[in-house]
PDB file of C-alpha atoms in Angstrom:
ATOM      1  CA  MET A   1     180.086  60.839 159.162  1.00  0.00           C
ATOM      2  CA  ARG A   2     181.945  57.780 157.869  1.00  0.00           C
ATOM      3  CA  LYS A   3     180.797  55.932 154.774  1.00  0.00           C
ATOM      4  CA  PRO A   4     180.058  52.284 155.232  1.00  0.00           C
ATOM      5  CA  ALA A   5     182.853  50.132 154.074  1.00  0.00           C
ATOM      6  CA  MET A   6     182.286  48.031 151.030  1.00  0.00           C
ATOM      7  CA  THR A   7     182.887  44.364 151.200  1.00  0.00           C
ATOM      8  CA  PRO A   8     184.875  42.722 148.442  1.00  0.00           C
ATOM      9  CA  ASP A   9     181.814  40.785 147.225  1.00  0.00           C
ATOM     10  CA  ALA A  10     179.625  43.822 146.996  1.00  0.00           C
ATOM     11  CA  SER A  11     181.571  45.633 144.275  1.00  0.00           C
ATOM     12  CA  PRO A  12     181.760  42.814 141.714  1.00  0.00           C
ATOM     13  CA  HIS A  13     178.114  41.932 142.158  1.00  0.00           C
ATOM     14  CA  ARG A  14     177.009  45.508 141.723  1.00  0.00           C
ATOM     15  CA  GLY A  15     179.289  45.998 138.679  1.00  0.00           C
ATOM     16  CA  THR A  16     178.084  42.967 136.758  1.00  0.00           C
ATOM     17  CA  ALA A  17     174.376  43.623 137.337  1.00  0.00           C
ATOM     18  CA  ALA A  18     174.139  46.375 134.676  1.00  0.00           C
ATOM     19  CA  PRO A  19     175.465  44.275 131.754  1.00  0.00           C
ATOM     20  CA  TYR A  20     173.144  41.470 132.628  1.00  0.00           C
ATOM     21  CA  ARG A  21     170.206  43.801 132.663  1.00  0.00           C
ATOM     22  CA  VAL A  22     171.128  45.228 129.229  1.00  0.00           C
ATOM     23  CA  ALA A  23     171.576  41.740 127.748  1.00  0.00           C
ATOM     24  CA  LEU A  24     168.266  40.636 129.223  1.00  0.00           C
ATOM     25  CA  GLY A  25     166.523  43.710 127.764  1.00  0.00           C
ATOM     26  CA  LEU A  26     167.997  43.052 124.334  1.00  0.00           C
ATOM     27  CA  ALA A  27     166.935  39.435 124.426  1.00  0.00           C
ATOM     28  CA  LEU A  28     163.417  40.370 125.453  1.00  0.00           C
ATOM     29  CA  ALA A  29     163.238  43.042 122.727  1.00  0.00           C
ATOM     30  CA  ALA A  30     164.506  40.634 120.074  1.00  0.00           C
ATOM     31  CA  THR A  31     162.061  37.960 121.177  1.00  0.00           C
ATOM     32  CA  ALA A  32     159.203  40.435 121.201  1.00  0.00           C
ATOM     33  CA  GLY A  33     160.257  41.743 117.780  1.00  0.00           C
ATOM     34  CA  VAL A  34     160.296  38.249 116.273  1.00  0.00           C
ATOM     35  CA  MET A  35     156.902  37.442 117.746  1.00  0.00           C
ATOM     36  CA  LEU A  36     155.403  40.706 116.608  1.00  0.00           C
ATOM     37  CA  TRP A  37     156.979  40.402 113.078  1.00  0.00           C
ATOM     38  CA  GLY A  38     154.846  37.397 112.367  1.00  0.00           C
ATOM     39  CA  ALA A  39     151.728  39.293 113.345  1.00  0.00           C
ATOM     40  CA  GLY A  40     152.041  41.967 110.593  1.00  0.00           C
ATOM     41  CA  THR A  41     153.432  45.337 109.702  1.00  0.00           C
ATOM     42  CA  GLN A  42     151.608  47.081 112.510  1.00  0.00           C
ATOM     43  CA  ASN A  43     153.220  44.754 115.075  1.00  0.00           C
ATOM     44  CA  VAL A  44     156.616  45.357 113.429  1.00  0.00           C
ATOM     45  CA  SER A  45     156.238  49.084 113.856  1.00  0.00           C
ATOM     46  CA  PHE A  46     155.176  48.449 117.422  1.00  0.00           C
ATOM     47  CA  ALA A  47     158.291  46.309 117.938  1.00  0.00           C
ATOM     48  CA  SER A  48     160.454  49.051 116.434  1.00  0.00           C
ATOM     49  CA  GLU A  49     158.862  51.560 118.745  1.00  0.00           C
ATOM     50  CA  LEU A  50     159.429  49.193 121.646  1.00  0.00           C
ATOM     51  CA  GLY A  51     163.081  48.725 120.647  1.00  0.00           C
ATOM     52  CA  ARG A  52     163.496  52.502 120.368  1.00  0.00           C
ATOM     53  CA  LEU A  53     162.032  52.926 123.836  1.00  0.00           C
ATOM     54  CA  ILE A  54     164.487  50.497 125.340  1.00  0.00           C
ATOM     55  CA  GLY A  55     167.395  52.119 123.477  1.00  0.00           C
ATOM     56  CA  TYR A  56     167.864  49.479 120.753  1.00  0.00           C
ATOM     57  CA  GLU A  57     167.967  50.240 116.999  1.00  0.00           C
ATOM     58  CA  THR A  58     168.446  47.651 114.248  1.00  0.00           C
ATOM     59  CA  PRO A  59     171.426  48.697 112.039  1.00  0.00           C
ATOM     60  CA  VAL A  60     170.919  48.830 108.203  1.00  0.00           C
ATOM     61  CA  THR A  61     173.604  46.913 106.365  1.00  0.00           C
ATOM     62  CA  LEU A  62     175.160  47.917 103.038  1.00  0.00           C
ATOM     63  CA  GLU A  63     173.626  44.882 101.323  1.00  0.00           C
ATOM     64  CA  ASP A  64     170.153  45.917 102.452  1.00  0.00           C
ATOM     65  CA  ARG A  65     170.744  49.451 101.204  1.00  0.00           C
ATOM     66  CA  VAL A  66     172.037  48.163  97.846  1.00  0.00           C
ATOM     67  CA  ALA A  67     169.072  45.813  97.518  1.00  0.00           C
ATOM     68  CA  ALA A  68     166.640  48.643  98.259  1.00  0.00           C
ATOM     69  CA  LEU A  69     168.337  50.953  95.776  1.00  0.00           C
ATOM     70  CA  THR A  70     168.386  48.178  93.165  1.00  0.00           C
ATOM     71  CA  GLY A  71     164.647  47.689  93.592  1.00  0.00           C
ATOM     72  CA  GLU A  72     164.004  51.405  93.313  1.00  0.00           C
ATOM     73  CA  LEU A  73     166.223  51.562  90.210  1.00  0.00           C
ATOM     74  CA  ALA A  74     164.282  48.715  88.610  1.00  0.00           C
ATOM     75  CA  GLN A  75     161.025  50.538  89.301  1.00  0.00           C
ATOM     76  CA  VAL A  76     162.429  53.763  87.839  1.00  0.00           C
ATOM     77  CA  LYS A  77     163.619  51.899  84.734  1.00  0.00           C
ATOM     78  CA  ALA A  78     160.217  50.288  84.275  1.00  0.00           C
ATOM     79  CA  GLU A  79     158.481  53.639  84.679  1.00  0.00           C
ATOM     80  CA  THR A  80     160.940  55.261  82.264  1.00  0.00           C
ATOM     81  CA  ARG A  81     160.342  52.489  79.727  1.00  0.00           C
ATOM     82  CA  ARG A  82     156.595  52.935  80.018  1.00  0.00           C
ATOM     83  CA  LEU A  83     156.940  56.697  79.619  1.00  0.00           C
ATOM     84  CA  ARG A  84     159.122  56.219  76.536  1.00  0.00           C
ATOM     85  CA  GLN A  85     156.580  53.856  75.037  1.00  0.00           C
ATOM     86  CA  ASN A  86     153.831  56.334  75.728  1.00  0.00           C
ATOM     87  CA  GLN A  87     156.019  59.090  74.304  1.00  0.00           C
ATOM     88  CA  GLY A  88     156.652  56.956  71.211  1.00  0.00           C
ATOM     89  CA  ASP A  89     152.910  56.438  70.759  1.00  0.00           C
ATOM     90  CA  THR A  90     152.368  60.143  71.296  1.00  0.00           C
ATOM     91  CA  SER A  91     155.115  60.984  68.800  1.00  0.00           C
ATOM     92  CA  GLU A  92     153.533  58.650  66.252  1.00  0.00           C
ATOM     93  CA  GLU A  93     150.137  60.245  66.807  1.00  0.00           C
ATOM     94  CA  LEU A  94     151.729  63.686  66.479  1.00  0.00           C
ATOM     95  CA  SER A  95     153.371  62.575  63.236  1.00  0.00           C
ATOM     96  CA  HIS A  96     150.003  61.395  61.901  1.00  0.00           C
ATOM     97  CA  LEU A  97     148.394  64.637  62.992  1.00  0.00           C
ATOM     98  CA  ARG A  98     151.146  66.698  61.382  1.00  0.00           C
ATOM     99  CA  ALA A  99     150.846  64.687  58.168  1.00  0.00           C
ATOM    100  CA  GLY A 100     147.085  65.169  58.233  1.00  0.00           C
ATOM    101  CA  LEU A 101     147.486  68.892  58.787  1.00  0.00           C
ATOM    102  CA  ALA A 102     150.009  69.095  55.940  1.00  0.00           C
ATOM    103  CA  ASN A 103     147.622  67.250  53.609  1.00  0.00           C
ATOM    104  CA  ALA A 104     144.787  69.507  54.718  1.00  0.00           C
ATOM    105  CA  GLU A 105     146.890  72.597  54.006  1.00  0.00           C
ATOM    106  CA  ILE A 106     147.812  71.212  50.576  1.00  0.00           C
ATOM    107  CA  GLY A 107     144.140  70.545  49.871  1.00  0.00           C
ATOM    108  CA  LEU A 108     143.199  74.042  50.980  1.00  0.00           C
ATOM    109  CA  ASP A 109     145.895  75.559  48.778  1.00  0.00           C
ATOM    110  CA  ALA A 110     144.694  73.496  45.812  1.00  0.00           C
ATOM    111  CA  LEU A 111     141.106  74.486  46.537  1.00  0.00           C
ATOM    112  CA  ARG A 112     142.090  78.141  46.759  1.00  0.00           C
ATOM    113  CA  THR A 113     144.015  77.863  43.486  1.00  0.00           C
ATOM    114  CA  THR A 114     141.079  76.136  41.796  1.00  0.00           C
ATOM    115  CA  THR A 115     138.691  78.720  43.183  1.00  0.00           C
ATOM    116  CA  ASP A 116     140.914  81.547  41.955  1.00  0.00           C
ATOM    117  CA  GLU A 117     141.224  79.914  38.531  1.00  0.00           C
ATOM    118  CA  ASN A 118     137.466  79.370  38.333  1.00  0.00           C
ATOM    119  CA  GLU A 119     136.881  82.958  39.414  1.00  0.00           C
ATOM    120  CA  THR A 120     139.293  84.160  36.732  1.00  0.00           C
ATOM    121  CA  ARG A 121     137.597  81.989  34.132  1.00  0.00           C
ATOM    122  CA  ARG A 122     134.178  83.242  35.159  1.00  0.00           C
ATOM    123  CA  ARG A 123     135.378  86.830  34.946  1.00  0.00           C
ATOM    124  CA  ASP A 124     136.926  86.230  31.517  1.00  0.00           C
ATOM    125  CA  ALA A 125     133.757  84.520  30.304  1.00  0.00           C
ATOM    126  CA  ALA A 126     131.607  87.374  31.636  1.00  0.00           C
ATOM    127  CA  ALA A 127     133.860  89.928  29.933  1.00  0.00           C
ATOM    128  CA  GLN A 128     133.694  87.982  26.662  1.00  0.00           C
ATOM    129  CA  ILE A 129     129.910  87.775  26.901  1.00  0.00           C
ATOM    130  CA  GLU A 130     129.681  91.507  27.538  1.00  0.00           C
ATOM    131  CA  GLN A 131     131.946  92.173  24.559  1.00  0.00           C
ATOM    132  CA  ASN A 132     129.879  89.897  22.307  1.00  0.00           C
ATOM    133  CA  LEU A 133     126.684  91.538  23.523  1.00  0.00           C
ATOM    134  CA  ALA A 134     128.093  94.992  22.766  1.00  0.00           C
ATOM    135  CA  GLN A 135     129.074  93.855  19.265  1.00  0.00           C
ATOM    136  CA  LEU A 136     125.623  92.354  18.743  1.00  0.00           C
ATOM    137  CA  LYS A 137     123.969  95.594  19.828  1.00  0.00           C
ATOM    138  CA  ASP A 138     126.225  97.559  17.473  1.00  0.00           C
ATOM    139  CA  GLN A 139     125.428  95.222  14.597  1.00  0.00           C
ATOM    140  CA  THR A 140     121.719  95.459  15.381  1.00  0.00           C
ATOM    141  CA  LEU A 141     121.940  99.257  15.347  1.00  0.00           C
ATOM    142  CA  HIS A 142     123.752  99.211  12.008  1.00  0.00           C
ATOM    143  CA  LEU A 143     121.176  96.781  10.652  1.00  0.00           C
ATOM    144  CA  ARG A 144     118.335  99.022  11.746  1.00  0.00           C
ATOM    145  CA  MET A 145     120.030 102.022  10.151  1.00  0.00           C
ATOM    146  CA  ALA A 146     120.613 100.000   6.979  1.00  0.00           C
ATOM    147  CA  GLN A 147     116.967  98.927   7.004  1.00  0.00           C
ATOM    148  CA  ASP A 148     115.914 102.548   7.374  1.00  0.00           C
ATOM    149  CA  ASP A 149     118.178 103.520   4.479  1.00  0.00           C
ATOM    150  CA  THR A 150     116.827 100.627   2.436  1.00  0.00           C
ATOM    151  CA  ALA A 151     113.272 101.649   3.206  1.00  0.00           C
ATOM    152  CA  THR A 152     114.094 105.203   2.144  1.00  0.00           C
ATOM    153  CA  GLU A 153     115.708 103.947  -1.044  1.00  0.00           C
ATOM    154  CA  LEU A 154     112.741 101.680  -1.728  1.00  0.00           C
ATOM    155  CA  GLY A 155     110.424 104.639  -1.225  1.00  0.00           C
ATOM    156  CA  SER A 156     112.482 106.690  -3.647  1.00  0.00           C
ATOM    157  CA  LEU A 157     112.533 103.852  -6.154  1.00  0.00           C
ATOM    158  CA  ARG A 158     108.807 103.383  -5.847  1.00  0.00           C
ATOM    159  CA  ALA A 159     108.251 107.104  -6.382  1.00  0.00           C
ATOM    160  CA  GLY A 160     110.588 107.011  -9.400  1.00  0.00           C
ATOM    161  CA  VAL A 161     108.739 104.030 -10.828  1.00  0.00           C
ATOM    162  CA  ALA A 162     105.441 105.809 -10.350  1.00  0.00           C
ATOM    163  CA  ASN A 163     106.791 108.904 -12.054  1.00  0.00           C
ATOM    164  CA  SER A 164     108.154 106.752 -14.865  1.00  0.00           C
ATOM    165  CA  GLU A 165     104.780 105.125 -15.308  1.00  0.00           C
ATOM    166  CA  ILE A 166     103.157 108.541 -15.439  1.00  0.00           C
ATOM    167  CA  GLY A 167     105.742 109.682 -17.991  1.00  0.00           C
ATOM    168  CA  ILE A 168     105.215 106.560 -20.076  1.00  0.00           C
ATOM    169  CA  GLY A 169     101.463 107.115 -20.004  1.00  0.00           C
ATOM    170  CA  SER A 170     101.924 110.691 -21.086  1.00  0.00           C
ATOM    171  CA  LEU A 171     104.325 109.574 -23.796  1.00  0.00           C
ATOM    172  CA  ARG A 172     101.849 107.027 -25.011  1.00  0.00           C
ATOM    173  CA  THR A 173      99.114 109.656 -25.162  1.00  0.00           C
ATOM    174  CA  THR A 174     101.398 112.058 -26.977  1.00  0.00           C
ATOM    175  CA  THR A 175     102.477 109.344 -29.405  1.00  0.00           C
ATOM    176  CA  GLY A 176      98.852 108.540 -30.173  1.00  0.00           C
ATOM    177  CA  GLU A 177      98.049 112.145 -30.839  1.00  0.00           C
ATOM    178  CA  ILE A 178     101.141 112.481 -33.045  1.00  0.00           C
ATOM    179  CA  ARG A 179     100.121 109.428 -34.969  1.00  0.00           C
ATOM    180  CA  LYS A 180      96.663 110.866 -35.463  1.00  0.00           C
ATOM    181  CA  GLN A 181      98.131 114.130 -36.666  1.00  0.00           C
ATOM    182  CA  ILE A 182     100.445 112.256 -39.035  1.00  0.00           C
ATOM    183  CA  GLY A 183      97.471 110.349 -40.377  1.00  0.00           C
ATOM    184  CA  ARG A 184      95.585 113.537 -40.903  1.00  0.00           C
ATOM    185  CA  ILE A 185      98.539 115.093 -42.673  1.00  0.00           C
ATOM    186  CA  GLU A 186      98.956 112.075 -44.876  1.00  0.00           C
ATOM    187  CA  ALA A 187      95.262 112.049 -45.700  1.00  0.00           C
ATOM    188  CA  GLY A 188      95.407 115.754 -46.572  1.00  0.00           C
ATOM    189  CA  GLN A 189      98.430 115.188 -48.738  1.00  0.00           C
ATOM    190  CA  GLU A 190      96.675 112.398 -50.599  1.00  0.00           C
ATOM    191  CA  ALA A 191      93.625 114.547 -51.156  1.00  0.00           C
ATOM    192  CA  THR A 192      95.763 117.398 -52.383  1.00  0.00           C
ATOM    193  CA  GLY A 193      97.662 115.101 -54.757  1.00  0.00           C
ATOM    194  CA  SER A 194      94.507 113.681 -56.288  1.00  0.00           C
ATOM    195  CA  ILE A 195      93.111 117.149 -56.930  1.00  0.00           C
ATOM    196  CA  ALA A 196      96.351 118.272 -58.549  1.00  0.00           C
ATOM    197  CA  GLY A 197      96.407 115.207 -60.793  1.00  0.00           C
ATOM    198  CA  SER A 198      92.873 115.749 -62.005  1.00  0.00           C
ATOM    199  CA  ARG A 199      93.635 119.337 -62.830  1.00  0.00           C
ATOM    200  CA  LYS A 200      96.736 118.361 -64.771  1.00  0.00           C
ATOM    201  CA  HIS A 201      94.806 115.779 -66.739  1.00  0.00           C
ATOM    202  CA  HIS A 202      92.081 118.292 -67.524  1.00  0.00           C
ATOM    203  CA  ARG A 203      94.636 120.771 -68.839  1.00  0.00           C
ATOM    204  CA  LYS A 204      96.194 118.131 -71.046  1.00  0.00           C
ATOM    205  CA  TRP A 205      92.816 117.193 -72.510  1.00  0.00           C
ATOM    206  CA  VAL A 206      91.970 120.788 -73.283  1.00  0.00           C
ATOM    207  CA  ALA A 207      95.273 121.244 -75.082  1.00  0.00           C
ATOM    208  CA  GLN A 208      94.712 118.258 -77.316  1.00  0.00           C
ATOM    209  CA  ARG A 209      91.455 119.627 -78.572  1.00  0.00           C
TER     210      ARG A 209
END
């Protein structure tokens, strides 16, 4: 079966129809994209979807990419700066906390030292008091023993004094009796002397006669 012959006009018309259709589609897509861009982000996404459906994608230029990266870099720098500031505040707070902890530890060490010193002083004072109390008890015991010895000596002295008084009384009695005996002897001697004298005188008178 023979194919129908193509006329000279048919081939050029059929060959140029496809480019026209593509150009018309692009124009319609661009027009629709511009109209939908003014309506909002949802319309833009719809226009992008429409462009994708018709086989059209908008190319991203190097300037757009650089601008986007520059914006992201600025955001990262701002966030980093904020984090550093927060870290600086945190470091300052940590420094204050560390200084406070160091001062607290120093205070605790001083308190422990003072407590130990006070405990040592209290122990020394208690030991000194116990020693003084022991000495006082010893002195009291010696004093009691000395008092007992003194009482014994006083008793002995009192007994000696009583015996001396008894001896003195006896001596006085004996002295009185001796004196009486001496008086009697003297009286007897006087009587004897007077008798002898009278006898001698009588003998002398007889001889003279």
